[in-house]
């Protein structure tokens, strides 16, 4: 018989048919000597044995374990123990029915039988209806059904809910789903599930209507709803799909806008969605604006380090200003465009600083009391680094601007993160720092975490220009280690970890052109100060492609080298750099007449370049903020001044230019500004750039130098034209089409690009851009006009692969005609691999 359970009415009261059985039992029991259990009087028994019935795939011993009952346990019948055991087995959600019955009673010993009915197991499942194969793969992740799991009504209901929510989030608001269960005969107690889904039409938002708004227009309220947009012709990139999660977040942004405008108590009292057609909905939102509030009295309490006047001035909020919660929070905690009160304290060691603004409302005025908890000043105790599997600790530590014993400085910690990112060795998303303060000692430990990313590059570069194809193969090891070169174990496959850069490159255009170069950069010469050492050498050979035995053979050979020192300055601030580079180039001409003023002979260029720059850009490729401005001058010695009596016009050109002389000034500036701030970091970024260049001469007797002139137009990549000229890109125009064959002496260029990231994956970073630019080149100061320009605009794509470097594809439209070139196309593609579009 089934034992009573206090949790089951059938187990706590004896039904009528059991009473009849009870009346019939005494005679039979007396005849068979079977003891009769009297449920009116609880009695204690000892469990003599437990059996399990009904298990098909489940282990009976596991069922016993779930029940909590063991042989030898003492139980009272009727009592709570049996009910708890039934609940414990039921909570496993493996069975559709659970019973515990008396099998036999021997005096004070009872034998129990646990009877279960198993849920069927899932043999397989699939999708039908309007579900595509790709959607089916994504739905499998959403419903998370596993072969062999128990199938019950809750499992099927969860599957239906997951499928419906998946399609609703995709904009199919009428999506429905149901589950069909079929017996699987190949496996015992198994079923196959088929999820039948009907997506219905994709629903768009036709309109968003606001009601009750008197002080802010509906257009103003719709603007912050970035993820809930109306379907409009001009909304090219925005989606008009309705997503519940985005909609909830966007409603909060509407209230944030009201708070910024002083409506502190604004609320959304009601909102509804209604279908206006089978595929379109309208959203109605009713707001209660409340009254507009203004700041009145502003007081600081608890501040001892800084006076209240100083803090009020930094807060930037005056009596009578419209209440603005966003502005208040940014001035207290994190101001992206300037200093905030938290930064003021935390940059001076007050790590536990906390401002607590208390608002007191009277009428339409708000009195603000800001309670300052300054805490103690913390000093840095220890700095740990984790995650650097390739880069040595000292390379990271030298970029960290705080040292043990220094006062904690939040700005310096943030700057340290930026400098670690700018190294290019680590994934920017995984560079972090965790301060661990010790309030007892007033010390803080800084734990820096990094994640190495591929930084060395096998660079396959190529481009087309001037009717020729240039192929380049380069190896760039950006985290090289010279000191480990003689350690056999360090070659895995190359010695690395010291942050040095070793680059080797070979370029060819077949028999027309070959070039070989080698360069090395040590960013911290001596390892103690940020003084860089750079060295490089190259050899270039260019011919007209005919045999060297032919009298028509032409050749230009260039050999050169440079050595430079760079130093990070502390004045005007420590974003400034000074670089000094000494270089030598030798041009050897053999019947060469394509560029220079002489065809045979040798010319030597001894030059010194000084560059003064300020750079606050952290990211190496996808740049979102910061700027770089530089001014440089490259000059040769004024050799003609040492020979004032020499008339160079009477000399052969090869003698006139045997020692070249010139000076060259350049100014460039570029800056990056975020136009949006999204949680996904897919922000719209504006890049602006200007550049000016000028090359001059020391003496009219010597004349203009044939080297280092500017050539404007095209993509900045002109095949193998690397023979002493500086190429400036202007997309939309033919290569070198905006300068005469002998080059230009003045150039100016203006560029604006609107950039948006397609992929921020470190293994393949991609961003799209739209550009507008203008430039021109001139040959004399009399004709120079910085506003007489050739203009163009277009679109482009940039891709960065760690193993291959940057790649670019642009399509540009020119707006102006070029004199003497009537056949130039109105628009054209520009494609580059691993080569930038010129310094300007």
PDB file of C-alpha atoms in Angstrom, residues 536-802:
ATOM      1  CA  UNK A 536      69.080  52.229 -41.500  1.00  0.00           C
ATOM      2  CA  UNK A 537      70.631  51.594 -44.868  1.00  0.00           C
ATOM      3  CA  UNK A 538      69.342  50.915 -48.354  1.00  0.00           C
ATOM      4  CA  UNK A 539      70.373  50.316 -51.925  1.00  0.00           C
ATOM      5  CA  UNK A 540      68.224  50.981 -54.999  1.00  0.00           C
ATOM      6  CA  UNK A 541      68.913  50.195 -58.624  1.00  0.00           C
ATOM      7  CA  UNK A 542      66.684  51.351 -61.459  1.00  0.00           C
ATOM      8  CA  UNK A 543      67.168  50.770 -65.197  1.00  0.00           C
ATOM      9  CA  UNK A 544      65.294  51.189 -68.449  1.00  0.00           C
ATOM     10  CA  UNK A 545      65.140  47.425 -68.854  1.00  0.00           C
ATOM     11  CA  UNK A 546      67.581  46.965 -71.729  1.00  0.00           C
ATOM     12  CA  UNK A 547      70.850  45.043 -71.643  1.00  0.00           C
ATOM     13  CA  UNK A 548      73.784  46.712 -69.933  1.00  0.00           C
ATOM     14  CA  UNK A 549      75.820  46.056 -73.118  1.00  0.00           C
ATOM     15  CA  UNK A 550      73.474  48.204 -75.194  1.00  0.00           C
ATOM     16  CA  UNK A 551      74.364  51.850 -75.878  1.00  0.00           C
ATOM     17  CA  UNK A 552      70.758  52.668 -74.903  1.00  0.00           C
ATOM     18  CA  UNK A 553      71.230  51.273 -71.403  1.00  0.00           C
ATOM     19  CA  UNK A 554      70.219  53.677 -68.600  1.00  0.00           C
ATOM     20  CA  UNK A 555      70.758  53.214 -64.895  1.00  0.00           C
ATOM     21  CA  UNK A 556      70.227  55.049 -61.631  1.00  0.00           C
ATOM     22  CA  UNK A 557      71.802  53.705 -58.483  1.00  0.00           C
ATOM     23  CA  UNK A 558      71.111  55.095 -55.021  1.00  0.00           C
ATOM     24  CA  UNK A 559      72.889  54.058 -51.851  1.00  0.00           C
ATOM     25  CA  UNK A 560      72.129  55.659 -48.531  1.00  0.00           C
ATOM     26  CA  UNK A 561      72.110  55.397 -44.793  1.00  0.00           C
ATOM     27  CA  UNK A 562      70.929  57.272 -41.722  1.00  0.00           C
ATOM     28  CA  UNK A 563      71.342  57.375 -37.988  1.00  0.00           C
ATOM     29  CA  UNK A 564      69.050  59.207 -35.631  1.00  0.00           C
ATOM     30  CA  UNK A 565      68.386  59.987 -31.996  1.00  0.00           C
ATOM     31  CA  UNK A 566      64.983  60.759 -30.533  1.00  0.00           C
ATOM     32  CA  UNK A 567      64.084  61.996 -27.086  1.00  0.00           C
ATOM     33  CA  UNK A 568      60.828  62.393 -25.203  1.00  0.00           C
ATOM     34  CA  UNK A 569      60.752  65.868 -23.694  1.00  0.00           C
ATOM     35  CA  UNK A 570      59.287  67.113 -20.421  1.00  0.00           C
ATOM     36  CA  UNK A 571      58.597  70.623 -21.684  1.00  0.00           C
ATOM     37  CA  UNK A 572      56.135  72.034 -22.671  1.00  0.00           C
ATOM     38  CA  UNK A 573      54.677  68.673 -21.580  1.00  0.00           C
ATOM     39  CA  UNK A 574      55.790  65.071 -21.894  1.00  0.00           C
ATOM     40  CA  UNK A 575      53.876  64.438 -25.114  1.00  0.00           C
ATOM     41  CA  UNK A 576      56.606  66.305 -27.009  1.00  0.00           C
ATOM     42  CA  UNK A 577      59.415  64.609 -28.921  1.00  0.00           C
ATOM     43  CA  UNK A 578      62.620  65.802 -30.530  1.00  0.00           C
ATOM     44  CA  UNK A 579      64.274  63.758 -33.287  1.00  0.00           C
ATOM     45  CA  UNK A 580      67.607  64.481 -34.945  1.00  0.00           C
ATOM     46  CA  UNK A 581      68.648  62.384 -37.935  1.00  0.00           C
ATOM     47  CA  UNK A 582      71.838  62.513 -39.979  1.00  0.00           C
ATOM     48  CA  UNK A 583      71.669  60.949 -43.434  1.00  0.00           C
ATOM     49  CA  UNK A 584      73.769  60.367 -46.513  1.00  0.00           C
ATOM     50  CA  UNK A 585      72.650  59.532 -50.058  1.00  0.00           C
ATOM     51  CA  UNK A 586      74.676  58.970 -53.181  1.00  0.00           C
ATOM     52  CA  UNK A 587      73.047  59.138 -56.598  1.00  0.00           C
ATOM     53  CA  UNK A 588      75.001  57.505 -59.419  1.00  0.00           C
ATOM     54  CA  UNK A 589      73.659  58.211 -62.895  1.00  0.00           C
ATOM     55  CA  UNK A 590      74.580  56.322 -66.054  1.00  0.00           C
ATOM     56  CA  UNK A 591      72.927  57.901 -69.107  1.00  0.00           C
ATOM     57  CA  UNK A 592      69.877  58.596 -66.897  1.00  0.00           C
ATOM     58  CA  UNK A 593      67.637  61.376 -68.186  1.00  0.00           C
ATOM     59  CA  UNK A 594      64.180  60.893 -66.716  1.00  0.00           C
ATOM     60  CA  UNK A 595      64.374  63.237 -63.731  1.00  0.00           C
ATOM     61  CA  UNK A 596      67.540  65.130 -62.986  1.00  0.00           C
ATOM     62  CA  UNK A 597      69.317  68.047 -64.638  1.00  0.00           C
ATOM     63  CA  UNK A 598      72.300  65.829 -65.551  1.00  0.00           C
ATOM     64  CA  UNK A 599      72.512  62.359 -67.064  1.00  0.00           C
ATOM     65  CA  UNK A 600      75.940  61.065 -66.035  1.00  0.00           C
ATOM     66  CA  UNK A 601      77.876  61.484 -62.839  1.00  0.00           C
ATOM     67  CA  UNK A 602      77.568  61.212 -59.092  1.00  0.00           C
ATOM     68  CA  UNK A 603      75.746  63.439 -56.613  1.00  0.00           C
ATOM     69  CA  UNK A 604      76.125  63.311 -52.842  1.00  0.00           C
ATOM     70  CA  UNK A 605      73.530  64.495 -50.326  1.00  0.00           C
ATOM     71  CA  UNK A 606      74.680  65.089 -46.745  1.00  0.00           C
ATOM     72  CA  UNK A 607      71.715  66.190 -44.631  1.00  0.00           C
ATOM     73  CA  UNK A 608      70.634  66.776 -41.068  1.00  0.00           C
ATOM     74  CA  UNK A 609      66.945  66.647 -40.144  1.00  0.00           C
ATOM     75  CA  UNK A 610      65.433  68.056 -36.952  1.00  0.00           C
ATOM     76  CA  UNK A 611      61.829  67.216 -36.100  1.00  0.00           C
ATOM     77  CA  UNK A 612      59.876  68.671 -33.187  1.00  0.00           C
ATOM     78  CA  UNK A 613      56.522  67.004 -32.560  1.00  0.00           C
ATOM     79  CA  UNK A 614      53.741  66.494 -30.065  1.00  0.00           C
ATOM     80  CA  UNK A 615      51.904  63.169 -30.178  1.00  0.00           C
ATOM     81  CA  UNK A 616      49.031  62.120 -27.915  1.00  0.00           C
ATOM     82  CA  UNK A 617      47.765  59.180 -29.993  1.00  0.00           C
ATOM     83  CA  UNK A 618      47.730  55.814 -28.228  1.00  0.00           C
ATOM     84  CA  UNK A 619      46.227  53.372 -30.729  1.00  0.00           C
ATOM     85  CA  UNK A 620      48.458  52.192 -33.575  1.00  0.00           C
ATOM     86  CA  UNK A 621      45.800  51.630 -36.304  1.00  0.00           C
ATOM     87  CA  UNK A 622      42.195  52.302 -35.323  1.00  0.00           C
ATOM     88  CA  UNK A 623      42.646  55.726 -33.739  1.00  0.00           C
ATOM     89  CA  UNK A 624      39.721  57.320 -31.912  1.00  0.00           C
ATOM     90  CA  UNK A 625      41.213  60.306 -30.119  1.00  0.00           C
ATOM     91  CA  UNK A 626      44.356  62.337 -29.756  1.00  0.00           C
ATOM     92  CA  UNK A 627      46.470  64.399 -32.105  1.00  0.00           C
ATOM     93  CA  UNK A 628      49.911  64.687 -33.650  1.00  0.00           C
ATOM     94  CA  UNK A 629      51.529  67.931 -34.748  1.00  0.00           C
ATOM     95  CA  UNK A 630      55.057  68.278 -36.068  1.00  0.00           C
ATOM     96  CA  UNK A 631      57.403  70.769 -37.658  1.00  0.00           C
ATOM     97  CA  UNK A 632      60.613  69.639 -39.276  1.00  0.00           C
ATOM     98  CA  UNK A 633      63.520  70.972 -41.241  1.00  0.00           C
ATOM     99  CA  UNK A 634      65.943  68.966 -43.336  1.00  0.00           C
ATOM    100  CA  UNK A 635      69.031  70.785 -44.550  1.00  0.00           C
ATOM    101  CA  UNK A 636      72.365  70.147 -46.189  1.00  0.00           C
ATOM    102  CA  UNK A 637      75.504  72.164 -45.485  1.00  0.00           C
ATOM    103  CA  UNK A 638      75.659  75.379 -47.594  1.00  0.00           C
ATOM    104  CA  UNK A 639      78.608  74.204 -49.651  1.00  0.00           C
ATOM    105  CA  UNK A 640      78.314  77.143 -52.062  1.00  0.00           C
ATOM    106  CA  UNK A 641      79.019  79.563 -49.212  1.00  0.00           C
ATOM    107  CA  UNK A 642      82.486  78.006 -48.871  1.00  0.00           C
ATOM    108  CA  UNK A 643      83.244  78.883 -52.509  1.00  0.00           C
ATOM    109  CA  UNK A 644      81.923  82.420 -53.029  1.00  0.00           C
ATOM    110  CA  UNK A 645      83.919  82.979 -56.204  1.00  0.00           C
ATOM    111  CA  UNK A 646      82.701  79.882 -58.045  1.00  0.00           C
ATOM    112  CA  UNK A 647      80.265  80.471 -60.896  1.00  0.00           C
ATOM    113  CA  UNK A 648      78.286  77.224 -60.878  1.00  0.00           C
ATOM    114  CA  UNK A 649      76.465  78.102 -64.090  1.00  0.00           C
ATOM    115  CA  UNK A 650      79.740  77.577 -65.973  1.00  0.00           C
ATOM    116  CA  UNK A 651      80.204  74.049 -64.585  1.00  0.00           C
ATOM    117  CA  UNK A 652      78.866  70.839 -66.021  1.00  0.00           C
ATOM    118  CA  UNK A 653      75.645  69.766 -64.232  1.00  0.00           C
ATOM    119  CA  UNK A 654      77.392  66.686 -62.871  1.00  0.00           C
ATOM    120  CA  UNK A 655      79.962  68.973 -61.218  1.00  0.00           C
ATOM    121  CA  UNK A 656      77.355  71.549 -60.176  1.00  0.00           C
ATOM    122  CA  UNK A 657      75.344  68.961 -58.240  1.00  0.00           C
ATOM    123  CA  UNK A 658      78.213  66.824 -57.007  1.00  0.00           C
ATOM    124  CA  UNK A 659      77.443  68.198 -53.552  1.00  0.00           C
ATOM    125  CA  UNK A 660      73.741  68.904 -53.398  1.00  0.00           C
ATOM    126  CA  UNK A 661      72.400  71.631 -51.137  1.00  0.00           C
ATOM    127  CA  UNK A 662      68.887  72.611 -50.050  1.00  0.00           C
ATOM    128  CA  UNK A 663      66.718  73.148 -47.005  1.00  0.00           C
ATOM    129  CA  UNK A 664      63.235  71.709 -46.633  1.00  0.00           C
ATOM    130  CA  UNK A 665      60.527  72.743 -44.168  1.00  0.00           C
ATOM    131  CA  UNK A 666      57.390  70.738 -43.400  1.00  0.00           C
ATOM    132  CA  UNK A 667      54.491  71.270 -41.058  1.00  0.00           C
ATOM    133  CA  UNK A 668      51.838  68.603 -40.451  1.00  0.00           C
ATOM    134  CA  UNK A 669      48.993  68.287 -37.992  1.00  0.00           C
ATOM    135  CA  UNK A 670      46.290  65.675 -37.600  1.00  0.00           C
ATOM    136  CA  UNK A 671      43.680  65.142 -34.920  1.00  0.00           C
ATOM    137  CA  UNK A 672      40.978  62.610 -34.111  1.00  0.00           C
ATOM    138  CA  UNK A 673      37.631  63.279 -32.440  1.00  0.00           C
ATOM    139  CA  UNK A 674      34.916  60.836 -31.376  1.00  0.00           C
ATOM    140  CA  UNK A 675      31.519  61.954 -32.635  1.00  0.00           C
ATOM    141  CA  UNK A 676      29.628  59.168 -30.844  1.00  0.00           C
ATOM    142  CA  UNK A 677      30.223  57.108 -27.707  1.00  0.00           C
ATOM    143  CA  UNK A 678      28.727  53.613 -27.892  1.00  0.00           C
ATOM    144  CA  UNK A 679      29.138  50.760 -25.440  1.00  0.00           C
ATOM    145  CA  UNK A 680      30.326  48.491 -28.268  1.00  0.00           C
ATOM    146  CA  UNK A 681      33.142  51.003 -29.052  1.00  0.00           C
ATOM    147  CA  UNK A 682      31.924  51.192 -32.661  1.00  0.00           C
ATOM    148  CA  UNK A 683      32.118  54.958 -32.703  1.00  0.00           C
ATOM    149  CA  UNK A 684      32.062  57.454 -35.538  1.00  0.00           C
ATOM    150  CA  UNK A 685      35.436  59.246 -35.625  1.00  0.00           C
ATOM    151  CA  UNK A 686      36.356  62.451 -37.428  1.00  0.00           C
ATOM    152  CA  UNK A 687      39.950  62.777 -38.612  1.00  0.00           C
ATOM    153  CA  UNK A 688      41.302  66.124 -39.810  1.00  0.00           C
ATOM    154  CA  UNK A 689      44.737  66.734 -41.258  1.00  0.00           C
ATOM    155  CA  UNK A 690      46.661  69.664 -42.753  1.00  0.00           C
ATOM    156  CA  UNK A 691      50.126  69.735 -44.235  1.00  0.00           C
ATOM    157  CA  UNK A 692      52.496  72.272 -45.749  1.00  0.00           C
ATOM    158  CA  UNK A 693      55.869  71.787 -47.394  1.00  0.00           C
ATOM    159  CA  UNK A 694      58.547  74.053 -48.845  1.00  0.00           C
ATOM    160  CA  UNK A 695      61.984  73.366 -50.308  1.00  0.00           C
ATOM    161  CA  UNK A 696      64.404  76.224 -50.824  1.00  0.00           C
ATOM    162  CA  UNK A 697      67.935  77.037 -51.951  1.00  0.00           C
ATOM    163  CA  UNK A 698      70.819  78.834 -50.273  1.00  0.00           C
ATOM    164  CA  UNK A 699      72.177  80.580 -53.351  1.00  0.00           C
ATOM    165  CA  UNK A 700      70.970  81.548 -56.807  1.00  0.00           C
ATOM    166  CA  UNK A 701      74.480  80.721 -58.082  1.00  0.00           C
ATOM    167  CA  UNK A 702      74.010  77.088 -57.100  1.00  0.00           C
ATOM    168  CA  UNK A 703      70.406  76.851 -58.225  1.00  0.00           C
ATOM    169  CA  UNK A 704      67.618  74.557 -57.036  1.00  0.00           C
ATOM    170  CA  UNK A 705      68.333  71.051 -55.867  1.00  0.00           C
ATOM    171  CA  UNK A 706      67.035  68.289 -58.162  1.00  0.00           C
ATOM    172  CA  UNK A 707      66.268  66.149 -55.101  1.00  0.00           C
ATOM    173  CA  UNK A 708      63.540  66.070 -52.449  1.00  0.00           C
ATOM    174  CA  UNK A 709      60.962  67.903 -54.582  1.00  0.00           C
ATOM    175  CA  UNK A 710      57.222  67.393 -54.130  1.00  0.00           C
ATOM    176  CA  UNK A 711      55.090  65.377 -56.569  1.00  0.00           C
ATOM    177  CA  UNK A 712      51.327  65.594 -56.068  1.00  0.00           C
ATOM    178  CA  UNK A 713      48.460  63.368 -57.175  1.00  0.00           C
ATOM    179  CA  UNK A 714      47.121  59.829 -57.033  1.00  0.00           C
ATOM    180  CA  UNK A 715      47.464  57.366 -54.193  1.00  0.00           C
ATOM    181  CA  UNK A 716      50.972  58.233 -53.059  1.00  0.00           C
ATOM    182  CA  UNK A 717      52.208  54.956 -54.562  1.00  0.00           C
ATOM    183  CA  UNK A 718      53.789  55.313 -57.981  1.00  0.00           C
ATOM    184  CA  UNK A 719      55.399  52.006 -58.799  1.00  0.00           C
ATOM    185  CA  UNK A 720      59.170  52.218 -58.407  1.00  0.00           C
ATOM    186  CA  UNK A 721      59.459  56.026 -58.430  1.00  0.00           C
ATOM    187  CA  UNK A 722      61.509  56.215 -55.250  1.00  0.00           C
ATOM    188  CA  UNK A 723      64.386  58.255 -56.661  1.00  0.00           C
ATOM    189  CA  UNK A 724      64.717  61.300 -54.457  1.00  0.00           C
ATOM    190  CA  UNK A 725      61.216  62.683 -54.715  1.00  0.00           C
ATOM    191  CA  UNK A 726      58.529  63.079 -52.050  1.00  0.00           C
ATOM    192  CA  UNK A 727      55.135  61.871 -53.273  1.00  0.00           C
ATOM    193  CA  UNK A 728      51.963  63.452 -51.846  1.00  0.00           C
ATOM    194  CA  UNK A 729      48.677  61.652 -52.405  1.00  0.00           C
ATOM    195  CA  UNK A 730      45.490  63.271 -53.688  1.00  0.00           C
ATOM    196  CA  UNK A 731      42.881  60.614 -54.345  1.00  0.00           C
ATOM    197  CA  UNK A 732      40.679  60.945 -57.415  1.00  0.00           C
ATOM    198  CA  UNK A 733      43.535  62.196 -59.638  1.00  0.00           C
ATOM    199  CA  UNK A 734      46.176  60.364 -61.654  1.00  0.00           C
ATOM    200  CA  UNK A 735      49.526  59.652 -60.011  1.00  0.00           C
ATOM    201  CA  UNK A 736      51.916  62.648 -60.131  1.00  0.00           C
ATOM    202  CA  UNK A 737      49.454  64.495 -62.388  1.00  0.00           C
ATOM    203  CA  UNK A 738      49.381  67.747 -60.404  1.00  0.00           C
ATOM    204  CA  UNK A 739      53.092  68.526 -60.517  1.00  0.00           C
ATOM    205  CA  UNK A 740      55.416  69.105 -63.489  1.00  0.00           C
ATOM    206  CA  UNK A 741      57.861  66.380 -64.446  1.00  0.00           C
ATOM    207  CA  UNK A 742      60.647  68.084 -62.526  1.00  0.00           C
ATOM    208  CA  UNK A 743      58.578  68.433 -59.329  1.00  0.00           C
ATOM    209  CA  UNK A 744      57.296  71.319 -57.201  1.00  0.00           C
ATOM    210  CA  UNK A 745      58.809  73.481 -54.463  1.00  0.00           C
ATOM    211  CA  UNK A 746      55.640  74.325 -52.486  1.00  0.00           C
ATOM    212  CA  UNK A 747      52.737  72.082 -51.481  1.00  0.00           C
ATOM    213  CA  UNK A 748      49.770  72.293 -49.159  1.00  0.00           C
ATOM    214  CA  UNK A 749      47.067  69.744 -48.453  1.00  0.00           C
ATOM    215  CA  UNK A 750      43.877  69.519 -46.351  1.00  0.00           C
ATOM    216  CA  UNK A 751      42.097  66.241 -45.531  1.00  0.00           C
ATOM    217  CA  UNK A 752      38.969  65.281 -43.603  1.00  0.00           C
ATOM    218  CA  UNK A 753      37.847  61.686 -43.072  1.00  0.00           C
ATOM    219  CA  UNK A 754      34.784  60.273 -41.345  1.00  0.00           C
ATOM    220  CA  UNK A 755      35.631  56.801 -40.089  1.00  0.00           C
ATOM    221  CA  UNK A 756      33.528  53.948 -38.732  1.00  0.00           C
ATOM    222  CA  UNK A 757      34.857  50.548 -37.556  1.00  0.00           C
ATOM    223  CA  UNK A 758      33.519  47.429 -39.238  1.00  0.00           C
ATOM    224  CA  UNK A 759      35.567  45.008 -37.123  1.00  0.00           C
ATOM    225  CA  UNK A 760      37.671  45.727 -34.034  1.00  0.00           C
ATOM    226  CA  UNK A 761      39.015  42.187 -33.820  1.00  0.00           C
ATOM    227  CA  UNK A 762      42.803  42.473 -33.260  1.00  0.00           C
ATOM    228  CA  UNK A 763      43.386  39.684 -35.800  1.00  0.00           C
ATOM    229  CA  UNK A 764      41.549  41.646 -38.521  1.00  0.00           C
ATOM    230  CA  UNK A 765      40.772  45.298 -37.850  1.00  0.00           C
ATOM    231  CA  UNK A 766      38.622  46.954 -40.524  1.00  0.00           C
ATOM    232  CA  UNK A 767      37.152  50.417 -40.812  1.00  0.00           C
ATOM    233  CA  UNK A 768      35.248  52.231 -43.547  1.00  0.00           C
ATOM    234  CA  UNK A 769      35.725  55.897 -44.347  1.00  0.00           C
ATOM    235  CA  UNK A 770      34.412  58.781 -46.349  1.00  0.00           C
ATOM    236  CA  UNK A 771      36.895  61.468 -47.300  1.00  0.00           C
ATOM    237  CA  UNK A 772      37.139  64.960 -48.713  1.00  0.00           C
ATOM    238  CA  UNK A 773      40.509  66.491 -49.469  1.00  0.00           C
ATOM    239  CA  UNK A 774      42.120  69.305 -51.381  1.00  0.00           C
ATOM    240  CA  UNK A 775      45.707  70.142 -52.304  1.00  0.00           C
ATOM    241  CA  UNK A 776      47.930  71.946 -54.761  1.00  0.00           C
ATOM    242  CA  UNK A 777      51.623  72.255 -55.606  1.00  0.00           C
ATOM    243  CA  UNK A 778      53.480  75.380 -56.757  1.00  0.00           C
ATOM    244  CA  UNK A 779      56.889  76.226 -58.151  1.00  0.00           C
ATOM    245  CA  UNK A 780      57.350  79.798 -56.911  1.00  0.00           C
ATOM    246  CA  UNK A 781      56.343  81.890 -53.955  1.00  0.00           C
ATOM    247  CA  UNK A 782      54.695  84.396 -56.287  1.00  0.00           C
ATOM    248  CA  UNK A 783      52.191  81.802 -57.487  1.00  0.00           C
ATOM    249  CA  UNK A 784      51.622  80.232 -54.058  1.00  0.00           C
ATOM    250  CA  UNK A 785      48.013  80.416 -52.886  1.00  0.00           C
ATOM    251  CA  UNK A 786      46.939  78.126 -50.009  1.00  0.00           C
ATOM    252  CA  UNK A 787      43.295  78.341 -51.133  1.00  0.00           C
ATOM    253  CA  UNK A 788      43.722  77.616 -54.858  1.00  0.00           C
ATOM    254  CA  UNK A 789      43.222  73.880 -54.669  1.00  0.00           C
ATOM    255  CA  UNK A 790      42.371  70.700 -56.535  1.00  0.00           C
ATOM    256  CA  UNK A 791      39.491  69.013 -54.708  1.00  0.00           C
ATOM    257  CA  UNK A 792      38.205  65.455 -54.421  1.00  0.00           C
ATOM    258  CA  UNK A 793      35.967  63.246 -52.290  1.00  0.00           C
ATOM    259  CA  UNK A 794      35.195  59.568 -52.019  1.00  0.00           C
ATOM    260  CA  UNK A 795      34.897  56.470 -49.906  1.00  0.00           C
ATOM    261  CA  UNK A 796      37.378  53.860 -48.780  1.00  0.00           C
ATOM    262  CA  UNK A 797      38.175  50.863 -46.639  1.00  0.00           C
ATOM    263  CA  UNK A 798      41.162  50.100 -44.419  1.00  0.00           C
ATOM    264  CA  UNK A 799      42.186  46.636 -43.252  1.00  0.00           C
ATOM    265  CA  UNK A 800      44.939  45.689 -40.817  1.00  0.00           C
ATOM    266  CA  UNK A 801      46.157  42.092 -40.562  1.00  0.00           C
ATOM    267  CA  UNK A 802      48.943  41.503 -38.027  1.00  0.00           C
TER     268      UNK A 802
END
